[in-house]
Amino acid sequence: MPASTPRPGDQSYDGLLVADDLPDGWYLPSRFPGERDDDASEQIDGVLGYNDGVATDSQQETQSASDENETIDGRWRYLEHEATHTRVMIRLQRQLLAVPEEIRITGVIYLPWRPGDPITSQLLRELPTARIEAAINKRLFAMKRTETITGGKIVLPSGRKVSERDLLKPLGDPKKVPDFYEMVALQHGRLTQQGDINPSATMAQLSGVALSTAQGWITKARDRGLLPPGRRGRAG
């Protein structure tokens, strides 16, 4: 997650959630969860015991070195419904190893307008989590996933559609292939998801190029924001 310092109460400081991501009828107050001016996401996770499996430094290091999506370093954001004044806190988490990378809502705290009022199933169903996720991912990531009758397809910025099996094919010439660096990011993500400890070497082999060439492609994909920063001490 970005480490920038927010203005007091600015929930959009890190770009993870902005007001335009919310459906009509919902808004993003100028204060963080807990009626605070600062982002207390780490403390909220601690109070809830959200990351009880990564409570120690050793457990956090183990997760950071794994090939599973991380659960640490999520961000809690506070929403309100304009008509009912329902108060909701949602937890946003980057899914770094998803293909394509995405943001998911990984926790919800629902508070009624008046303390003590009951929580009904109807009110819970009206919480637009899927629409919020879709809006965030459309804004942050150039690629989107669409489901077709024949299975999952990934729609690239040019409109070109690729299937899952296309992700491990040779990438071709960056000057001739539309969405080349998006394909670099997708191939890298798929290999990482499969447990490849050195995806850059595998990518070089798949495309029949030098390792330095594949590493250069990956660097450019990172520079374009299509891949997250590399983890220190890990190949690829």
Tab-separated table of C-alpha atoms in Angstrom:
chain	number	residue	atom	x	y	z
A	1	MET	CA	0.000	0.000	0.000
A	2	PRO	CA	1.183	3.563	-0.596
A	3	ALA	CA	2.898	5.142	2.384
A	4	SER	CA	1.931	8.762	1.726
A	5	THR	CA	0.800	10.975	4.606
A	6	PRO	CA	-2.874	11.942	4.301
A	7	ARG	CA	-4.482	15.260	5.057
A	8	PRO	CA	-6.614	14.994	8.209
A	9	GLY	CA	-9.750	13.019	7.361
A	10	ASP	CA	-8.793	12.446	3.698
A	11	GLN	CA	-9.853	8.849	3.050
A	12	SER	CA	-8.780	9.088	-0.600
A	13	TYR	CA	-5.159	9.946	0.172
A	14	ASP	CA	-3.762	6.665	-1.152
A	15	GLY	CA	-6.038	6.456	-4.202
A	16	LEU	CA	-7.481	3.130	-3.111
A	17	LEU	CA	-11.038	4.472	-2.817
A	18	VAL	CA	-12.395	7.768	-4.157
A	19	ALA	CA	-15.863	9.295	-4.039
A	20	ASP	CA	-16.577	8.426	-7.684
A	21	ASP	CA	-16.188	4.709	-6.883
A	22	LEU	CA	-19.375	4.763	-4.808
A	23	PRO	CA	-22.834	4.134	-6.297
A	24	ASP	CA	-25.515	6.813	-6.142
A	25	GLY	CA	-26.808	7.289	-2.632
A	26	TRP	CA	-23.504	6.580	-0.894
A	27	TYR	CA	-20.777	9.044	0.000
A	28	LEU	CA	-17.269	9.111	1.452
A	29	PRO	CA	-17.126	11.268	4.606
A	30	SER	CA	-14.125	13.455	5.377
A	31	ARG	CA	-13.091	11.316	8.318
A	32	PHE	CA	-11.680	7.853	8.833
A	33	PRO	CA	-13.387	4.930	10.599
A	34	GLY	CA	-13.835	5.609	14.292
A	35	GLU	CA	-14.538	9.313	13.671
A	36	ARG	CA	-10.798	9.875	13.343
A	37	ASP	CA	-8.650	12.286	11.349
A	38	ASP	CA	-6.004	9.605	10.784
A	39	ASP	CA	-6.012	6.171	9.172
A	40	ALA	CA	-6.292	3.612	11.978
A	41	SER	CA	-6.590	0.551	9.730
A	42	GLU	CA	-3.779	-1.334	11.446
A	43	GLN	CA	-5.291	-0.710	14.871
A	44	ILE	CA	-8.754	-1.813	13.685
A	45	ASP	CA	-7.277	-5.052	12.353
A	46	GLY	CA	-5.586	-5.539	15.707
A	47	VAL	CA	-8.734	-4.943	17.764
A	48	LEU	CA	-10.742	-7.315	15.561
A	49	GLY	CA	-8.020	-9.957	15.534
A	50	TYR	CA	-8.325	-9.857	11.753
A	51	ASN	CA	-4.819	-11.161	11.107
A	52	ASP	CA	-4.598	-13.587	13.995
A	53	GLY	CA	-2.569	-15.934	11.795
A	54	VAL	CA	0.153	-13.330	11.214
A	55	ALA	CA	0.454	-11.847	14.676
A	56	THR	CA	4.240	-12.106	14.988
A	57	ASP	CA	7.019	-10.610	12.874
A	58	SER	CA	8.046	-14.116	11.843
A	59	GLN	CA	4.521	-14.962	10.653
A	60	GLN	CA	4.321	-11.707	8.679
A	61	GLU	CA	7.659	-12.425	6.996
A	62	THR	CA	6.469	-15.931	6.118
A	63	GLN	CA	3.330	-14.573	4.472
A	64	SER	CA	5.263	-11.874	2.590
A	65	ALA	CA	7.538	-14.564	1.150
A	66	SER	CA	4.666	-16.862	0.185
A	67	ASP	CA	2.837	-17.105	-3.127
A	68	GLU	CA	-0.551	-16.406	-1.545
A	69	ASN	CA	-2.343	-13.064	-1.491
A	70	GLU	CA	-1.411	-11.154	1.640
A	71	THR	CA	-3.917	-10.420	4.399
A	72	ILE	CA	-1.785	-7.840	6.188
A	73	ASP	CA	-1.835	-4.133	5.349
A	74	GLY	CA	-5.512	-3.834	4.392
A	75	ARG	CA	-7.250	-0.453	4.513
A	76	TRP	CA	-10.528	0.298	6.322
A	77	ARG	CA	-12.716	3.029	4.816
A	78	TYR	CA	-15.880	4.624	6.179
A	79	LEU	CA	-19.024	5.118	4.044
A	80	GLU	CA	-22.462	6.546	4.750
A	81	HIS	CA	-25.787	6.168	2.976
A	82	GLU	CA	-27.373	9.531	2.211
A	83	ALA	CA	-31.016	8.548	2.729
A	84	THR	CA	-30.811	6.153	5.680
A	85	HIS	CA	-27.558	7.447	7.241
A	86	THR	CA	-26.451	3.839	7.534
A	87	ARG	CA	-22.784	3.693	8.514
A	88	VAL	CA	-20.512	1.097	6.947
A	89	MET	CA	-16.807	0.377	7.218
A	90	ILE	CA	-15.256	-1.700	4.449
A	91	ARG	CA	-11.803	-3.263	4.377
A	92	LEU	CA	-9.960	-3.017	1.050
A	93	GLN	CA	-7.111	-5.374	0.193
A	94	ARG	CA	-4.896	-5.618	-2.867
A	95	GLN	CA	-4.904	-9.102	-4.384
A	96	LEU	CA	-1.379	-8.928	-5.777
A	97	LEU	CA	-1.357	-12.458	-7.143
A	98	ALA	CA	-4.733	-12.325	-8.860
A	99	VAL	CA	-4.719	-12.354	-12.662
A	100	PRO	CA	-5.219	-9.483	-13.354
A	101	GLU	CA	-4.342	-7.856	-10.022
A	102	GLU	CA	-7.422	-6.496	-8.274
A	103	ILE	CA	-8.814	-4.882	-5.143
A	104	ARG	CA	-11.281	-6.881	-3.057
A	105	ILE	CA	-13.475	-6.000	-0.092
A	106	THR	CA	-12.250	-8.350	2.622
A	107	GLY	CA	-14.231	-7.139	5.617
A	108	VAL	CA	-17.398	-5.219	6.460
A	109	ILE	CA	-18.567	-3.532	9.660
A	110	TYR	CA	-22.194	-2.438	9.456
A	111	LEU	CA	-23.617	0.128	11.902
A	112	PRO	CA	-27.232	1.357	11.935
A	113	TRP	CA	-28.030	5.054	11.990
A	114	ARG	CA	-29.331	4.911	15.555
A	115	PRO	CA	-27.217	2.873	17.974
A	116	GLY	CA	-29.179	-0.142	19.127
A	117	ASP	CA	-31.324	-0.453	15.993
A	118	PRO	CA	-31.429	-3.996	14.581
A	119	ILE	CA	-29.496	-5.059	11.498
A	120	THR	CA	-31.834	-6.592	8.925
A	121	SER	CA	-30.937	-8.959	6.111
A	122	GLN	CA	-32.535	-6.537	3.637
A	123	LEU	CA	-30.183	-3.739	4.657
A	124	LEU	CA	-27.189	-6.053	4.345
A	125	ARG	CA	-28.258	-7.105	0.846
A	126	GLU	CA	-28.435	-3.464	-0.204
A	127	LEU	CA	-24.749	-2.890	0.564
A	128	PRO	CA	-23.250	-2.582	-2.965
A	129	THR	CA	-19.921	-4.325	-2.346
A	130	ALA	CA	-19.649	-5.835	-5.834
A	131	ARG	CA	-20.338	-2.488	-7.526
A	132	ILE	CA	-17.758	-0.732	-5.364
A	133	GLU	CA	-15.122	-3.370	-6.159
A	134	ALA	CA	-15.890	-3.156	-9.881
A	135	ALA	CA	-15.602	0.641	-9.888
A	136	ILE	CA	-12.276	0.578	-8.039
A	137	ASN	CA	-10.757	-2.047	-10.320
A	138	LYS	CA	-11.981	-0.334	-13.471
A	139	ARG	CA	-10.319	2.891	-12.339
A	140	LEU	CA	-7.060	1.413	-11.037
A	141	PHE	CA	-6.350	-1.310	-13.548
A	142	ALA	CA	-6.464	-1.096	-17.316
A	143	MET	CA	-7.574	-4.700	-17.668
A	144	LYS	CA	-10.874	-6.226	-16.666
A	145	ARG	CA	-12.276	-9.730	-16.602
A	146	THR	CA	-15.502	-10.712	-18.299
A	147	GLU	CA	-17.312	-14.027	-18.223
A	148	THR	CA	-18.507	-15.561	-21.484
A	149	ILE	CA	-20.459	-18.692	-22.299
A	150	THR	CA	-17.232	-20.486	-23.181
A	151	GLY	CA	-15.442	-19.496	-19.996
A	152	GLY	CA	-13.311	-16.713	-18.590
A	153	LYS	CA	-11.895	-14.117	-20.960
A	154	ILE	CA	-9.618	-11.219	-20.160
A	155	VAL	CA	-10.410	-8.026	-22.052
A	156	LEU	CA	-7.331	-5.905	-22.744
A	157	PRO	CA	-7.383	-2.107	-23.215
A	158	SER	CA	-7.429	-2.432	-27.021
A	159	GLY	CA	-10.534	-4.620	-26.820
A	160	ARG	CA	-8.597	-7.766	-27.633
A	161	LYS	CA	-9.751	-10.800	-25.655
A	162	VAL	CA	-7.444	-13.528	-24.418
A	163	SER	CA	-8.224	-16.771	-22.655
A	164	GLU	CA	-6.445	-18.306	-19.696
A	165	ARG	CA	-4.544	-20.723	-21.941
A	166	ASP	CA	-3.116	-17.793	-23.943
A	167	LEU	CA	-1.247	-16.498	-20.912
A	168	LEU	CA	1.599	-19.008	-21.184
A	169	LYS	CA	2.255	-18.597	-24.909
A	170	PRO	CA	5.223	-16.652	-26.397
A	171	LEU	CA	4.677	-12.918	-25.972
A	172	GLY	CA	6.031	-11.796	-29.345
A	173	ASP	CA	7.478	-8.434	-30.356
A	174	PRO	CA	6.627	-5.498	-28.054
A	175	LYS	CA	6.543	-3.186	-31.093
A	176	LYS	CA	3.986	-5.316	-32.930
A	177	VAL	CA	1.775	-6.904	-30.263
A	178	PRO	CA	-1.122	-4.768	-28.964
A	179	ASP	CA	-1.254	-4.566	-25.164
A	180	PHE	CA	2.178	-6.193	-24.960
A	181	TYR	CA	3.010	-5.068	-21.430
A	182	GLU	CA	-0.446	-6.004	-20.188
A	183	MET	CA	0.318	-9.504	-21.471
A	184	VAL	CA	3.699	-9.399	-19.713
A	185	ALA	CA	1.907	-8.585	-16.459
A	186	LEU	CA	-0.671	-11.316	-16.976
A	187	GLN	CA	1.923	-13.955	-17.808
A	188	HIS	CA	4.066	-12.963	-14.834
A	189	GLY	CA	1.021	-13.063	-12.563
A	190	ARG	CA	-0.060	-16.471	-13.803
A	191	LEU	CA	3.404	-17.983	-13.306
A	192	THR	CA	3.637	-16.503	-9.813
A	193	GLN	CA	0.174	-17.832	-9.034
A	194	GLN	CA	1.344	-21.293	-10.078
A	195	GLY	CA	4.232	-21.131	-7.611
A	196	ASP	CA	7.048	-20.317	-10.052
A	197	ILE	CA	9.914	-18.983	-7.917
A	198	ASN	CA	11.630	-17.313	-10.886
A	199	PRO	CA	8.936	-16.227	-13.357
A	200	SER	CA	11.264	-13.964	-15.346
A	201	ALA	CA	13.439	-16.952	-16.282
A	202	THR	CA	10.380	-18.959	-17.302
A	203	MET	CA	9.075	-16.041	-19.361
A	204	ALA	CA	12.413	-15.789	-21.155
A	205	GLN	CA	12.232	-19.498	-21.952
A	206	LEU	CA	8.618	-19.311	-23.161
A	207	SER	CA	9.387	-16.447	-25.553
A	208	GLY	CA	12.851	-17.627	-26.574
A	209	VAL	CA	14.627	-14.464	-25.430
A	210	ALA	CA	17.506	-13.652	-23.103
A	211	LEU	CA	16.770	-13.429	-19.388
A	212	SER	CA	17.780	-9.756	-19.399
A	213	THR	CA	15.179	-9.077	-22.107
A	214	ALA	CA	12.386	-10.673	-20.079
A	215	GLN	CA	13.534	-8.803	-16.980
A	216	GLY	CA	13.398	-5.563	-18.969
A	217	TRP	CA	9.812	-6.324	-20.013
A	218	ILE	CA	8.862	-6.915	-16.382
A	219	THR	CA	10.511	-3.673	-15.284
A	220	LYS	CA	8.563	-1.722	-17.910
A	221	ALA	CA	5.327	-3.425	-16.847
A	222	ARG	CA	6.039	-2.377	-13.256
A	223	ASP	CA	6.809	1.179	-14.390
A	224	ARG	CA	3.390	1.277	-16.080
A	225	GLY	CA	1.690	0.192	-12.861
A	226	LEU	CA	0.682	-3.159	-14.370
A	227	LEU	CA	2.647	-5.158	-11.800
A	228	PRO	CA	3.246	-4.449	-8.119
A	229	PRO	CA	6.788	-3.625	-6.962
A	230	GLY	CA	9.076	-6.627	-6.748
A	231	ARG	CA	9.698	-8.179	-3.362
A	232	ARG	CA	13.231	-7.830	-2.069
A	233	GLY	CA	15.181	-11.051	-1.993
A	234	ARG	CA	12.982	-12.848	-4.520
A	235	ALA	CA	13.878	-13.662	-8.107
A	236	GLY	CA	11.627	-12.651	-10.985
